[in-house]
Amino acid sequence: MDPITEREIRASFVNCSKGEASRLGLPADFADLPWADLDFLGWRDPGAPERAYLVAERDTRLVGISLRASGGSARGFASRSMCSICLTTRTGGGVALMTARRTGESGRQGNSIGQYLCTDLACSLFVRGIKTSAVGGDLDESIDRSSRILRAVANLQGFLDRVLTP
């Protein structure tokens, strides 16, 4: 992903108001992000942990979506969940159901799309092996790194398709 500015990020949001986009908290490490290793920018709001944001390139433009993370999980520490973007399995709350309000009239009527995502939204780092699941949750896959990256991008685009489809 090419580096993007705060202004570009705030202007990219499609499922929240301009006021909401102007008030969202950016990642604390925004100035030091590893842009070359990111397929999308994802982060949890430092001032509102139940809020998360995702900005991705789509059809030559940036698309940002606001997400709401589910509250805690009743599942135990040893229970594993899989992120639907990077296919990393994690325990101890490393994956959560996140919902995005749909765009257009459907979103105004309260319709949303849910997806299980890494709680830290570090999918790009997981598929590259830069970050690993601390409890050995990574799959031993037979496909190469490039194929894992392409699969994660396709999974992300599929999620965006569902959010953006009226």
PDB file of N, CA, C and O in Angstrom, residues 5-72:
ATOM      1  N   THR A   5      -2.258  10.065   3.556  1.00  0.00           N
ATOM      2  CA  THR A   5      -2.275  11.141   4.541  1.00  0.00           C
ATOM      3  C   THR A   5      -3.526  11.052   5.417  1.00  0.00           C
ATOM      4  O   THR A   5      -4.504  10.382   5.062  1.00  0.00           O
ATOM      5  N   GLU A   6      -3.481  11.765   6.500  1.00  0.00           N
ATOM      6  CA  GLU A   6      -4.639  11.837   7.386  1.00  0.00           C
ATOM      7  C   GLU A   6      -5.851  12.379   6.629  1.00  0.00           C
ATOM      8  O   GLU A   6      -6.964  11.873   6.772  1.00  0.00           O
ATOM      9  N   ARG A   7      -5.632  13.366   5.817  1.00  0.00           N
ATOM     10  CA  ARG A   7      -6.733  13.959   5.046  1.00  0.00           C
ATOM     11  C   ARG A   7      -7.351  12.933   4.088  1.00  0.00           C
ATOM     12  O   ARG A   7      -8.575  12.847   3.952  1.00  0.00           O
ATOM     13  N   GLU A   8      -6.502  12.159   3.407  1.00  0.00           N
ATOM     14  CA  GLU A   8      -6.998  11.129   2.491  1.00  0.00           C
ATOM     15  C   GLU A   8      -7.788  10.058   3.245  1.00  0.00           C
ATOM     16  O   GLU A   8      -8.816   9.579   2.763  1.00  0.00           O
ATOM     17  N   ILE A   9      -7.302   9.700   4.420  1.00  0.00           N
ATOM     18  CA  ILE A   9      -7.991   8.702   5.240  1.00  0.00           C
ATOM     19  C   ILE A   9      -9.382   9.194   5.595  1.00  0.00           C
ATOM     20  O   ILE A   9     -10.379   8.518   5.368  1.00  0.00           O
ATOM     21  N   ARG A  10      -9.463  10.390   6.149  1.00  0.00           N
ATOM     22  CA  ARG A  10     -10.758  10.920   6.595  1.00  0.00           C
ATOM     23  C   ARG A  10     -11.740  11.092   5.435  1.00  0.00           C
ATOM     24  O   ARG A  10     -12.937  10.889   5.593  1.00  0.00           O
ATOM     25  N   ALA A  11     -11.248  11.434   4.251  1.00  0.00           N
ATOM     26  CA  ALA A  11     -12.115  11.626   3.080  1.00  0.00           C
ATOM     27  C   ALA A  11     -12.573  10.301   2.470  1.00  0.00           C
ATOM     28  O   ALA A  11     -13.512  10.287   1.674  1.00  0.00           O
ATOM     29  N   SER A  12     -11.941   9.196   2.837  1.00  0.00           N
ATOM     30  CA  SER A  12     -12.230   7.915   2.195  1.00  0.00           C
ATOM     31  C   SER A  12     -13.451   7.186   2.761  1.00  0.00           C
ATOM     32  O   SER A  12     -13.965   6.268   2.130  1.00  0.00           O
ATOM     33  N   PHE A  13     -13.944   7.586   3.911  1.00  0.00           N
ATOM     34  CA  PHE A  13     -14.992   6.808   4.587  1.00  0.00           C
ATOM     35  C   PHE A  13     -16.323   6.885   3.858  1.00  0.00           C
ATOM     36  O   PHE A  13     -16.785   7.952   3.489  1.00  0.00           O
ATOM     37  N   VAL A  14     -16.918   5.704   3.659  1.00  0.00           N
ATOM     38  CA  VAL A  14     -18.156   5.602   2.884  1.00  0.00           C
ATOM     39  C   VAL A  14     -19.366   5.189   3.723  1.00  0.00           C
ATOM     40  O   VAL A  14     -20.486   5.269   3.247  1.00  0.00           O
ATOM     41  N   ASN A  15     -19.160   4.742   4.945  1.00  0.00           N
ATOM     42  CA  ASN A  15     -20.289   4.269   5.745  1.00  0.00           C
ATOM     43  C   ASN A  15     -20.442   4.995   7.074  1.00  0.00           C
ATOM     44  O   ASN A  15     -20.987   4.460   8.029  1.00  0.00           O
ATOM     45  N   CYS A  16     -19.940   6.210   7.129  1.00  0.00           N
ATOM     46  CA  CYS A  16     -20.156   7.054   8.302  1.00  0.00           C
ATOM     47  C   CYS A  16     -20.221   8.504   7.822  1.00  0.00           C
ATOM     48  O   CYS A  16     -19.852   8.810   6.694  1.00  0.00           O
ATOM     49  N   SER A  17     -20.672   9.367   8.708  1.00  0.00           N
ATOM     50  CA  SER A  17     -20.799  10.775   8.323  1.00  0.00           C
ATOM     51  C   SER A  17     -19.431  11.444   8.264  1.00  0.00           C
ATOM     52  O   SER A  17     -18.448  10.944   8.822  1.00  0.00           O
ATOM     53  N   LYS A  18     -19.372  12.583   7.595  1.00  0.00           N
ATOM     54  CA  LYS A  18     -18.124  13.345   7.541  1.00  0.00           C
ATOM     55  C   LYS A  18     -17.709  13.775   8.942  1.00  0.00           C
ATOM     56  O   LYS A  18     -16.519  13.811   9.257  1.00  0.00           O
ATOM     57  N   GLY A  19     -18.680  14.084   9.784  1.00  0.00           N
ATOM     58  CA  GLY A  19     -18.377  14.456  11.172  1.00  0.00           C
ATOM     59  C   GLY A  19     -17.734  13.314  11.934  1.00  0.00           C
ATOM     60  O   GLY A  19     -16.762  13.511  12.660  1.00  0.00           O
ATOM     61  N   GLU A  20     -18.282  12.113  11.772  1.00  0.00           N
ATOM     62  CA  GLU A  20     -17.694  10.938  12.424  1.00  0.00           C
ATOM     63  C   GLU A  20     -16.281  10.702  11.916  1.00  0.00           C
ATOM     64  O   GLU A  20     -15.369  10.421  12.701  1.00  0.00           O
ATOM     65  N   ALA A  21     -16.090  10.821  10.610  1.00  0.00           N
ATOM     66  CA  ALA A  21     -14.763  10.614  10.027  1.00  0.00           C
ATOM     67  C   ALA A  21     -13.773  11.660  10.537  1.00  0.00           C
ATOM     68  O   ALA A  21     -12.597  11.355  10.755  1.00  0.00           O
ATOM     69  N   SER A  22     -14.232  12.871  10.754  1.00  0.00           N
ATOM     70  CA  SER A  22     -13.322  13.931  11.224  1.00  0.00           C
ATOM     71  C   SER A  22     -12.925  13.730  12.688  1.00  0.00           C
ATOM     72  O   SER A  22     -11.886  14.217  13.113  1.00  0.00           O
ATOM     73  N   ARG A  23     -13.728  12.984  13.445  1.00  0.00           N
ATOM     74  CA  ARG A  23     -13.449  12.786  14.874  1.00  0.00           C
ATOM     75  C   ARG A  23     -12.731  11.481  15.197  1.00  0.00           C
ATOM     76  O   ARG A  23     -12.271  11.298  16.314  1.00  0.00           O
ATOM     77  N   LEU A  24     -12.614  10.585  14.232  1.00  0.00           N
ATOM     78  CA  LEU A  24     -12.019   9.288  14.550  1.00  0.00           C
ATOM     79  C   LEU A  24     -10.559   9.437  14.924  1.00  0.00           C
ATOM     80  O   LEU A  24      -9.855  10.300  14.410  1.00  0.00           O
ATOM     81  N   GLY A  25     -10.114   8.588  15.832  1.00  0.00           N
ATOM     82  CA  GLY A  25      -8.718   8.612  16.263  1.00  0.00           C
ATOM     83  C   GLY A  25      -7.854   7.776  15.342  1.00  0.00           C
ATOM     84  O   GLY A  25      -8.177   6.634  15.035  1.00  0.00           O
ATOM     85  N   LEU A  26      -6.761   8.348  14.878  1.00  0.00           N
ATOM     86  CA  LEU A  26      -5.835   7.619  14.008  1.00  0.00           C
ATOM     87  C   LEU A  26      -4.930   6.710  14.840  1.00  0.00           C
ATOM     88  O   LEU A  26      -4.785   6.913  16.044  1.00  0.00           O
ATOM     89  N   PRO A  27      -4.288   5.745  14.190  1.00  0.00           N
ATOM     90  CA  PRO A  27      -3.382   4.860  14.944  1.00  0.00           C
ATOM     91  C   PRO A  27      -2.275   5.664  15.623  1.00  0.00           C
ATOM     92  O   PRO A  27      -1.761   6.633  15.055  1.00  0.00           O
ATOM     93  N   ALA A  28      -1.921   5.240  16.821  1.00  0.00           N
ATOM     94  CA  ALA A  28      -0.882   5.943  17.585  1.00  0.00           C
ATOM     95  C   ALA A  28       0.455   5.943  16.836  1.00  0.00           C
ATOM     96  O   ALA A  28       1.222   6.897  16.930  1.00  0.00           O
ATOM     97  N   ASP A  29       0.720   4.896  16.077  1.00  0.00           N
ATOM     98  CA  ASP A  29       1.993   4.773  15.353  1.00  0.00           C
ATOM     99  C   ASP A  29       1.873   5.183  13.886  1.00  0.00           C
ATOM    100  O   ASP A  29       2.636   4.728  13.043  1.00  0.00           O
ATOM    101  N   PHE A  30       0.940   6.051  13.576  1.00  0.00           N
ATOM    102  CA  PHE A  30       0.645   6.432  12.188  1.00  0.00           C
ATOM    103  C   PHE A  30       1.899   6.870  11.426  1.00  0.00           C
ATOM    104  O   PHE A  30       2.092   6.486  10.285  1.00  0.00           O
ATOM    105  N   ALA A  31       2.752   7.638  12.044  1.00  0.00           N
ATOM    106  CA  ALA A  31       3.956   8.149  11.359  1.00  0.00           C
ATOM    107  C   ALA A  31       4.952   7.035  11.037  1.00  0.00           C
ATOM    108  O   ALA A  31       5.790   7.194  10.146  1.00  0.00           O
ATOM    109  N   ASP A  32       4.869   5.903  11.735  1.00  0.00           N
ATOM    110  CA  ASP A  32       5.846   4.829  11.573  1.00  0.00           C
ATOM    111  C   ASP A  32       5.274   3.556  10.955  1.00  0.00           C
ATOM    112  O   ASP A  32       5.864   2.485  11.087  1.00  0.00           O
ATOM    113  N   LEU A  33       4.145   3.647  10.286  1.00  0.00           N
ATOM    114  CA  LEU A  33       3.531   2.447   9.722  1.00  0.00           C
ATOM    115  C   LEU A  33       4.394   1.843   8.616  1.00  0.00           C
ATOM    116  O   LEU A  33       4.997   2.566   7.830  1.00  0.00           O
ATOM    117  N   PRO A  34       4.432   0.504   8.537  1.00  0.00           N
ATOM    118  CA  PRO A  34       5.218  -0.174   7.493  1.00  0.00           C
ATOM    119  C   PRO A  34       4.431  -0.268   6.184  1.00  0.00           C
ATOM    120  O   PRO A  34       3.982  -1.340   5.775  1.00  0.00           O
ATOM    121  N   TRP A  35       4.248   0.857   5.506  1.00  0.00           N
ATOM    122  CA  TRP A  35       3.377   0.935   4.332  1.00  0.00           C
ATOM    123  C   TRP A  35       3.661  -0.138   3.290  1.00  0.00           C
ATOM    124  O   TRP A  35       2.739  -0.688   2.690  1.00  0.00           O
ATOM    125  N   ALA A  36       4.916  -0.439   3.043  1.00  0.00           N
ATOM    126  CA  ALA A  36       5.273  -1.421   2.010  1.00  0.00           C
ATOM    127  C   ALA A  36       4.753  -2.819   2.345  1.00  0.00           C
ATOM    128  O   ALA A  36       4.582  -3.647   1.452  1.00  0.00           O
ATOM    129  N   ASP A  37       4.484  -3.082   3.618  1.00  0.00           N
ATOM    130  CA  ASP A  37       3.994  -4.388   4.046  1.00  0.00           C
ATOM    131  C   ASP A  37       2.487  -4.418   4.273  1.00  0.00           C
ATOM    132  O   ASP A  37       1.954  -5.432   4.736  1.00  0.00           O
ATOM    133  N   LEU A  38       1.785  -3.342   3.965  1.00  0.00           N
ATOM    134  CA  LEU A  38       0.349  -3.273   4.216  1.00  0.00           C
ATOM    135  C   LEU A  38      -0.445  -3.408   2.916  1.00  0.00           C
ATOM    136  O   LEU A  38      -0.145  -2.747   1.928  1.00  0.00           O
ATOM    137  N   ASP A  39      -1.465  -4.258   2.965  1.00  0.00           N
ATOM    138  CA  ASP A  39      -2.421  -4.365   1.874  1.00  0.00           C
ATOM    139  C   ASP A  39      -3.602  -3.439   2.131  1.00  0.00           C
ATOM    140  O   ASP A  39      -4.335  -3.097   1.217  1.00  0.00           O
ATOM    141  N   PHE A  40      -3.793  -3.093   3.373  1.00  0.00           N
ATOM    142  CA  PHE A  40      -4.813  -2.145   3.798  1.00  0.00           C
ATOM    143  C   PHE A  40      -4.381  -1.589   5.150  1.00  0.00           C
ATOM    144  O   PHE A  40      -3.551  -2.171   5.834  1.00  0.00           O
ATOM    145  N   LEU A  41      -4.942  -0.454   5.508  1.00  0.00           N
ATOM    146  CA  LEU A  41      -4.681   0.134   6.813  1.00  0.00           C
ATOM    147  C   LEU A  41      -5.862  -0.197   7.709  1.00  0.00           C
ATOM    148  O   LEU A  41      -7.008   0.122   7.385  1.00  0.00           O
ATOM    149  N   GLY A  42      -5.603  -0.863   8.803  1.00  0.00           N
ATOM    150  CA  GLY A  42      -6.649  -1.202   9.756  1.00  0.00           C
ATOM    151  C   GLY A  42      -6.179  -0.900  11.160  1.00  0.00           C
ATOM    152  O   GLY A  42      -5.013  -1.136  11.486  1.00  0.00           O
ATOM    153  N   TRP A  43      -7.074  -0.366  11.999  1.00  0.00           N
ATOM    154  CA  TRP A  43      -6.701  -0.044  13.371  1.00  0.00           C
ATOM    155  C   TRP A  43      -7.926   0.073  14.253  1.00  0.00           C
ATOM    156  O   TRP A  43      -9.032   0.262  13.786  1.00  0.00           O
ATOM    157  N   ARG A  44      -7.682  -0.060  15.561  1.00  0.00           N
ATOM    158  CA  ARG A  44      -8.710   0.164  16.571  1.00  0.00           C
ATOM    159  C   ARG A  44      -8.577   1.605  17.038  1.00  0.00           C
ATOM    160  O   ARG A  44      -7.472   2.133  17.159  1.00  0.00           O
ATOM    161  N   ASP A  45      -9.699   2.247  17.301  1.00  0.00           N
ATOM    162  CA  ASP A  45      -9.694   3.637  17.753  1.00  0.00           C
ATOM    163  C   ASP A  45      -9.123   3.692  19.169  1.00  0.00           C
ATOM    164  O   ASP A  45      -9.658   3.059  20.072  1.00  0.00           O
ATOM    165  N   PRO A  46      -8.030   4.442  19.379  1.00  0.00           N
ATOM    166  CA  PRO A  46      -7.429   4.487  20.715  1.00  0.00           C
ATOM    167  C   PRO A  46      -8.360   5.076  21.770  1.00  0.00           C
ATOM    168  O   PRO A  46      -8.265   4.743  22.950  1.00  0.00           O
ATOM    169  N   GLY A  47      -9.297   5.920  21.374  1.00  0.00           N
ATOM    170  CA  GLY A  47     -10.218   6.530  22.330  1.00  0.00           C
ATOM    171  C   GLY A  47     -11.529   5.791  22.495  1.00  0.00           C
ATOM    172  O   GLY A  47     -12.307   6.096  23.387  1.00  0.00           O
ATOM    173  N   ALA A  48     -11.797   4.821  21.635  1.00  0.00           N
ATOM    174  CA  ALA A  48     -13.040   4.045  21.679  1.00  0.00           C
ATOM    175  C   ALA A  48     -12.739   2.630  21.192  1.00  0.00           C
ATOM    176  O   ALA A  48     -12.890   2.328  20.010  1.00  0.00           O
ATOM    177  N   PRO A  49     -12.276   1.750  22.072  1.00  0.00           N
ATOM    178  CA  PRO A  49     -11.789   0.430  21.663  1.00  0.00           C
ATOM    179  C   PRO A  49     -12.806  -0.441  20.928  1.00  0.00           C
ATOM    180  O   PRO A  49     -12.421  -1.365  20.218  1.00  0.00           O
ATOM    181  N   GLU A  50     -14.094  -0.163  21.074  1.00  0.00           N
ATOM    182  CA  GLU A  50     -15.084  -0.955  20.346  1.00  0.00           C
ATOM    183  C   GLU A  50     -15.192  -0.523  18.879  1.00  0.00           C
ATOM    184  O   GLU A  50     -15.834  -1.177  18.081  1.00  0.00           O
ATOM    185  N   ARG A  51     -14.540   0.572  18.533  1.00  0.00           N
ATOM    186  CA  ARG A  51     -14.550   1.083  17.161  1.00  0.00           C
ATOM    187  C   ARG A  51     -13.262   0.674  16.459  1.00  0.00           C
ATOM    188  O   ARG A  51     -12.180   0.697  17.038  1.00  0.00           O
ATOM    189  N   ALA A  52     -13.403   0.318  15.187  1.00  0.00           N
ATOM    190  CA  ALA A  52     -12.244  -0.024  14.365  1.00  0.00           C
ATOM    191  C   ALA A  52     -12.469   0.572  12.985  1.00  0.00           C
ATOM    192  O   ALA A  52     -13.608   0.891  12.608  1.00  0.00           O
ATOM    193  N   TYR A  53     -11.378   0.708  12.246  1.00  0.00           N
ATOM    194  CA  TYR A  53     -11.451   1.330  10.930  1.00  0.00           C
ATOM    195  C   TYR A  53     -10.555   0.584   9.966  1.00  0.00           C
ATOM    196  O   TYR A  53      -9.517   0.041  10.350  1.00  0.00           O
ATOM    197  N   LEU A  54     -10.961   0.598   8.714  1.00  0.00           N
ATOM    198  CA  LEU A  54     -10.224  -0.096   7.677  1.00  0.00           C
ATOM    199  C   LEU A  54     -10.251   0.791   6.429  1.00  0.00           C
ATOM    200  O   LEU A  54     -11.313   1.274   6.042  1.00  0.00           O
ATOM    201  N   VAL A  55      -9.076   1.032   5.851  1.00  0.00           N
ATOM    202  CA  VAL A  55      -8.962   1.823   4.626  1.00  0.00           C
ATOM    203  C   VAL A  55      -8.176   0.988   3.622  1.00  0.00           C
ATOM    204  O   VAL A  55      -7.083   0.513   3.921  1.00  0.00           O
ATOM    205  N   ALA A  56      -8.764   0.813   2.437  1.00  0.00           N
ATOM    206  CA  ALA A  56      -8.135  -0.012   1.406  1.00  0.00           C
ATOM    207  C   ALA A  56      -8.259   0.656   0.045  1.00  0.00           C
ATOM    208  O   ALA A  56      -9.163   1.465  -0.176  1.00  0.00           O
ATOM    209  N   GLU A  57      -7.346   0.302  -0.832  1.00  0.00           N
ATOM    210  CA  GLU A  57      -7.430   0.754  -2.213  1.00  0.00           C
ATOM    211  C   GLU A  57      -8.435  -0.135  -2.940  1.00  0.00           C
ATOM    212  O   GLU A  57      -8.421  -1.352  -2.795  1.00  0.00           O
ATOM    213  N   ARG A  58      -9.321   0.497  -3.700  1.00  0.00           N
ATOM    214  CA  ARG A  58     -10.354  -0.243  -4.429  1.00  0.00           C
ATOM    215  C   ARG A  58     -10.661   0.512  -5.709  1.00  0.00           C
ATOM    216  O   ARG A  58     -11.078   1.665  -5.649  1.00  0.00           O
ATOM    217  N   ASP A  59     -10.455  -0.139  -6.833  1.00  0.00           N
ATOM    218  CA  ASP A  59     -10.728   0.501  -8.130  1.00  0.00           C
ATOM    219  C   ASP A  59     -10.065   1.875  -8.225  1.00  0.00           C
ATOM    220  O   ASP A  59     -10.710   2.865  -8.541  1.00  0.00           O
ATOM    221  N   THR A  60      -8.808   1.949  -7.916  1.00  0.00           N
ATOM    222  CA  THR A  60      -7.972   3.159  -7.995  1.00  0.00           C
ATOM    223  C   THR A  60      -8.380   4.278  -7.039  1.00  0.00           C
ATOM    224  O   THR A  60      -7.948   5.412  -7.191  1.00  0.00           O
ATOM    225  N   ARG A  61      -9.198   3.979  -6.042  1.00  0.00           N
ATOM    226  CA  ARG A  61      -9.520   4.998  -5.038  1.00  0.00           C
ATOM    227  C   ARG A  61      -9.478   4.362  -3.662  1.00  0.00           C
ATOM    228  O   ARG A  61      -9.529   3.141  -3.526  1.00  0.00           O
ATOM    229  N   LEU A  62      -9.369   5.197  -2.648  1.00  0.00           N
ATOM    230  CA  LEU A  62      -9.388   4.712  -1.273  1.00  0.00           C
ATOM    231  C   LEU A  62     -10.821   4.580  -0.787  1.00  0.00           C
ATOM    232  O   LEU A  62     -11.652   5.458  -1.042  1.00  0.00           O
ATOM    233  N   VAL A  63     -11.087   3.491  -0.077  1.00  0.00           N
ATOM    234  CA  VAL A  63     -12.388   3.270   0.540  1.00  0.00           C
ATOM    235  C   VAL A  63     -12.141   2.971   2.004  1.00  0.00           C
ATOM    236  O   VAL A  63     -11.399   2.054   2.344  1.00  0.00           O
ATOM    237  N   GLY A  64     -12.752   3.766   2.860  1.00  0.00           N
ATOM    238  CA  GLY A  64     -12.651   3.553   4.293  1.00  0.00           C
ATOM    239  C   GLY A  64     -13.985   3.093   4.839  1.00  0.00           C
ATOM    240  O   GLY A  64     -15.034   3.584   4.420  1.00  0.00           O
ATOM    241  N   ILE A  65     -13.940   2.130   5.761  1.00  0.00           N
ATOM    242  CA  ILE A  65     -15.162   1.698   6.418  1.00  0.00           C
ATOM    243  C   ILE A  65     -14.969   1.715   7.926  1.00  0.00           C
ATOM    244  O   ILE A  65     -13.903   1.405   8.440  1.00  0.00           O
ATOM    245  N   SER A  66     -16.014   2.124   8.573  1.00  0.00           N
ATOM    246  CA  SER A  66     -16.059   2.145  10.027  1.00  0.00           C
ATOM    247  C   SER A  66     -16.627   0.806  10.492  1.00  0.00           C
ATOM    248  O   SER A  66     -17.596   0.309   9.934  1.00  0.00           O
ATOM    249  N   LEU A  67     -16.006   0.226  11.504  1.00  0.00           N
ATOM    250  CA  LEU A  67     -16.409  -1.076  12.030  1.00  0.00           C
ATOM    251  C   LEU A  67     -16.731  -0.962  13.516  1.00  0.00           C
ATOM    252  O   LEU A  67     -16.201  -0.095  14.210  1.00  0.00           O
ATOM    253  N   ARG A  68     -17.564  -1.848  13.974  1.00  0.00           N
ATOM    254  CA  ARG A  68     -17.816  -1.973  15.409  1.00  0.00           C
ATOM    255  C   ARG A  68     -17.442  -3.395  15.802  1.00  0.00           C
ATOM    256  O   ARG A  68     -17.942  -4.360  15.217  1.00  0.00           O
ATOM    257  N   ALA A  69     -16.553  -3.509  16.778  1.00  0.00           N
ATOM    258  CA  ALA A  69     -16.106  -4.819  17.254  1.00  0.00           C
ATOM    259  C   ALA A  69     -17.088  -5.336  18.292  1.00  0.00           C
ATOM    260  O   ALA A  69     -17.611  -4.570  19.096  1.00  0.00           O
ATOM    261  N   SER A  70     -17.332  -6.628  18.242  1.00  0.00           N
ATOM    262  CA  SER A  70     -18.221  -7.233  19.220  1.00  0.00           C
ATOM    263  C   SER A  70     -17.594  -7.125  20.600  1.00  0.00           C
ATOM    264  O   SER A  70     -16.370  -7.043  20.739  1.00  0.00           O
ATOM    265  N   GLY A  71     -18.439  -7.128  21.610  1.00  0.00           N
ATOM    266  CA  GLY A  71     -17.942  -7.142  22.986  1.00  0.00           C
ATOM    267  C   GLY A  71     -17.211  -8.428  23.236  1.00  0.00           C
ATOM    268  O   GLY A  71     -17.058  -9.251  22.348  1.00  0.00           O
ATOM    269  N   GLY A  72     -16.805  -8.680  24.411  1.00  0.00           N
ATOM    270  CA  GLY A  72     -16.032  -9.867  24.749  1.00  0.00           C
ATOM    271  C   GLY A  72     -16.644 -11.150  24.246  1.00  0.00           C
ATOM    272  O   GLY A  72     -17.738 -11.190  23.711  1.00  0.00           O
TER     273      GLY A  72
END
